[in-house]
Amino acid sequence: SNQQLNNTFKINMVNNVKFGESPQTLISSETAIADTGATDTFICPNTQNVTNVHNEPVTQILQMPNGEALTSNTKCDIKIPEQVPTTAAEATILPGLQQNLISIAKLCDNGLKAHFTANYVHILSKDNYIVWKGNCNQTSGLWTLSLEAKQCANTMITTKPIKDMIKFLYLALFS
């Protein structure tokens, strides 16, 4: 029966998983789906890389595509690269959520840009430097970002004399 399938696979449209796949095995709890439709960043209760967990006076109610309503008044900060504005790190811990969701709209509202390709998602600063990057999960077809706060170093500041630049490049490439 349809009810039995829903109970067995916990299919939920917000996680955009293919029919019959178990969402828990697709994406690690320390990554998040880069979600262009999420109104906020939502985190599963078992996620480790969070700080500043606190309760808010107002309970947030989220209507899921399957009709279920999830509620929470617990907020946190996710560990993200330090180049990302701290206001973009604020998230809601949502009991019942199966996958962490990073709101691309929230990142863009905080001055960042998102660029999706067939294999990668890049979060760019106002100056078009990559500050956070993720991959397209080949099993689910979803782009994911790590919540382990790895830094992206993709720029070199011009210095004089040129021997300093050569030394920097040598150390960056071969150490």
Coordinates of C-alpha atoms in Angstrom, one line a residue:
S1 CA 0.0 0.0 0.0
N2 CA 1.0 3.6 -0.4
Q3 CA 1.1 4.2 3.4
Q4 CA 3.5 1.2 3.8
L5 CA 5.8 2.6 1.1
N6 CA 5.9 6.0 2.8
N7 CA 6.7 4.4 6.2
T8 CA 9.4 2.2 4.6
F9 CA 11.2 4.7 2.6
K10 CA 10.2 8.0 4.3
I11 CA 9.9 9.7 0.9
N12 CA 9.7 13.4 1.3
M13 CA 9.7 15.8 -1.6
V14 CA 11.7 18.5 0.2
N15 CA 14.7 16.1 0.1
N16 CA 14.2 15.5 -3.7
V17 CA 15.1 11.8 -3.5
K18 CA 14.2 9.3 -6.1
F19 CA 11.3 7.0 -5.5
G20 CA 12.3 4.0 -3.4
E21 CA 15.7 5.3 -2.2
S22 CA 16.2 5.8 1.5
P23 CA 17.3 9.4 2.2
Q24 CA 19.4 8.5 5.2
T25 CA 21.9 6.7 3.0
L26 CA 22.3 9.3 0.3
I27 CA 23.9 12.3 2.0
S28 CA 26.0 12.5 5.2
S29 CA 24.7 14.2 8.3
E30 CA 27.8 16.6 8.0
T31 CA 26.7 17.9 4.7
A32 CA 23.7 19.9 3.6
I33 CA 21.7 20.1 0.4
A34 CA 22.2 23.4 -1.4
D35 CA 18.5 24.2 -1.6
T36 CA 17.3 27.0 -3.9
G37 CA 13.7 26.7 -2.6
A38 CA 14.4 26.8 1.2
T39 CA 13.2 30.0 3.0
D40 CA 15.8 29.4 5.7
T41 CA 18.6 27.1 6.6
F42 CA 17.3 24.0 8.4
I43 CA 19.4 21.5 10.3
C44 CA 18.7 18.0 11.5
P45 CA 18.9 17.6 15.3
N46 CA 21.8 15.1 15.1
T47 CA 24.1 17.4 13.2
Q48 CA 27.4 17.8 15.0
N49 CA 28.9 21.0 13.4
V50 CA 26.7 23.5 15.1
T51 CA 27.3 26.1 17.8
N52 CA 25.3 28.6 19.8
V53 CA 22.2 26.4 20.2
H54 CA 19.4 28.4 21.9
N55 CA 15.6 28.6 22.0
E56 CA 13.7 31.5 20.5
P57 CA 10.4 32.8 22.0
V58 CA 8.5 32.2 18.7
T59 CA 7.9 28.7 17.3
Q60 CA 8.5 28.3 13.6
I61 CA 6.0 26.1 11.8
L62 CA 7.2 24.6 8.5
Q63 CA 4.7 23.0 6.1
M64 CA 6.4 20.1 4.3
P65 CA 5.4 19.1 0.7
N66 CA 3.9 15.8 2.0
G67 CA 1.5 17.8 4.2
E68 CA 3.3 17.2 7.5
A69 CA 3.9 20.2 9.7
L70 CA 7.3 20.4 11.5
T71 CA 7.8 22.9 14.4
S72 CA 10.8 24.3 16.1
N73 CA 11.9 27.1 18.3
T74 CA 15.5 26.0 18.4
K75 CA 18.1 28.1 16.6
C76 CA 21.8 27.5 16.1
D77 CA 24.8 28.6 14.0
I78 CA 26.3 26.3 11.5
K79 CA 30.1 26.1 11.1
I80 CA 30.7 27.6 7.7
P81 CA 33.8 29.1 6.0
E82 CA 34.8 32.3 7.8
Q83 CA 34.4 34.3 4.6
V84 CA 30.7 33.7 4.7
P85 CA 28.8 36.4 6.7
T86 CA 27.8 35.3 10.2
T87 CA 24.2 36.2 9.5
A88 CA 24.2 33.5 6.8
A89 CA 25.3 30.9 9.5
E90 CA 22.0 31.2 11.5
A91 CA 19.8 28.1 11.1
T92 CA 16.8 26.4 12.6
I93 CA 17.1 22.9 14.1
L94 CA 14.1 21.1 12.8
P95 CA 13.1 17.8 14.4
G96 CA 11.8 15.3 11.8
L97 CA 14.0 16.7 9.0
Q98 CA 15.9 14.0 7.2
Q99 CA 18.6 16.1 5.4
N100 CA 20.3 19.4 6.3
L101 CA 19.2 22.2 3.9
I102 CA 21.3 25.3 3.2
S103 CA 19.1 28.1 1.9
I104 CA 20.7 29.5 -1.3
A105 CA 18.3 32.5 -1.0
K106 CA 19.7 33.3 2.5
L107 CA 23.2 33.2 1.2
C108 CA 22.3 35.5 -1.7
D109 CA 20.4 37.8 0.7
N110 CA 23.7 38.1 2.6
G111 CA 25.7 39.3 -0.4
L112 CA 26.9 36.0 -1.8
K113 CA 26.3 34.4 -5.2
A114 CA 25.7 30.7 -6.1
H115 CA 26.9 29.1 -9.3
F116 CA 25.8 25.6 -10.2
T117 CA 27.4 23.4 -12.8
A118 CA 26.9 19.8 -13.7
N119 CA 29.3 18.6 -11.0
Y120 CA 29.8 21.5 -8.5
V121 CA 28.2 24.3 -6.6
H122 CA 30.3 27.3 -5.9
I123 CA 29.4 30.0 -3.4
L124 CA 31.0 33.2 -4.4
S125 CA 31.9 36.4 -2.5
K126 CA 30.9 39.9 -3.8
D127 CA 34.3 39.9 -5.5
N128 CA 33.6 36.6 -7.2
Y129 CA 36.0 34.5 -5.1
I130 CA 35.0 31.0 -4.2
V131 CA 34.3 31.0 -0.5
W132 CA 32.5 27.6 -0.2
K133 CA 32.2 24.8 -2.7
G134 CA 30.4 21.6 -2.9
N135 CA 29.7 18.7 -5.2
C136 CA 26.7 17.2 -7.0
N137 CA 25.9 13.9 -5.3
Q138 CA 25.8 11.4 -8.2
T139 CA 23.4 9.1 -6.4
S140 CA 20.7 11.7 -5.6
G141 CA 21.5 14.4 -8.2
L142 CA 21.6 17.0 -5.5
W143 CA 24.3 19.6 -4.8
T144 CA 25.7 19.4 -1.3
L145 CA 27.9 21.7 0.8
S146 CA 30.1 20.4 3.7
L147 CA 29.3 21.6 7.2
E148 CA 32.9 21.0 8.3
A149 CA 33.9 24.6 7.6
K150 CA 36.8 23.9 5.3
Q151 CA 38.4 27.1 3.9
C152 CA 38.9 27.8 0.2
A153 CA 42.1 29.6 -0.6
N154 CA 41.9 30.7 -4.2
T155 CA 43.6 34.1 -4.4
M156 CA 47.1 35.4 -4.3
I157 CA 47.9 38.9 -3.2
T158 CA 50.5 40.6 -5.4
T159 CA 53.7 41.4 -3.5
K160 CA 57.1 42.7 -4.4
P161 CA 59.7 41.4 -5.1
I162 CA 58.7 38.6 -7.5
K163 CA 60.8 36.1 -5.4
D164 CA 58.1 36.3 -2.7
M165 CA 55.4 35.4 -5.3
I166 CA 57.5 32.5 -6.6
K167 CA 58.1 31.2 -3.0
F168 CA 54.3 31.5 -2.3
L169 CA 53.4 29.5 -5.4
Y170 CA 56.1 26.9 -4.7
L171 CA 54.8 26.4 -1.2
A172 CA 51.2 26.4 -2.3
L173 CA 51.7 23.8 -5.0
F174 CA 54.3 21.5 -3.6
S175 CA 54.0 21.5 0.2

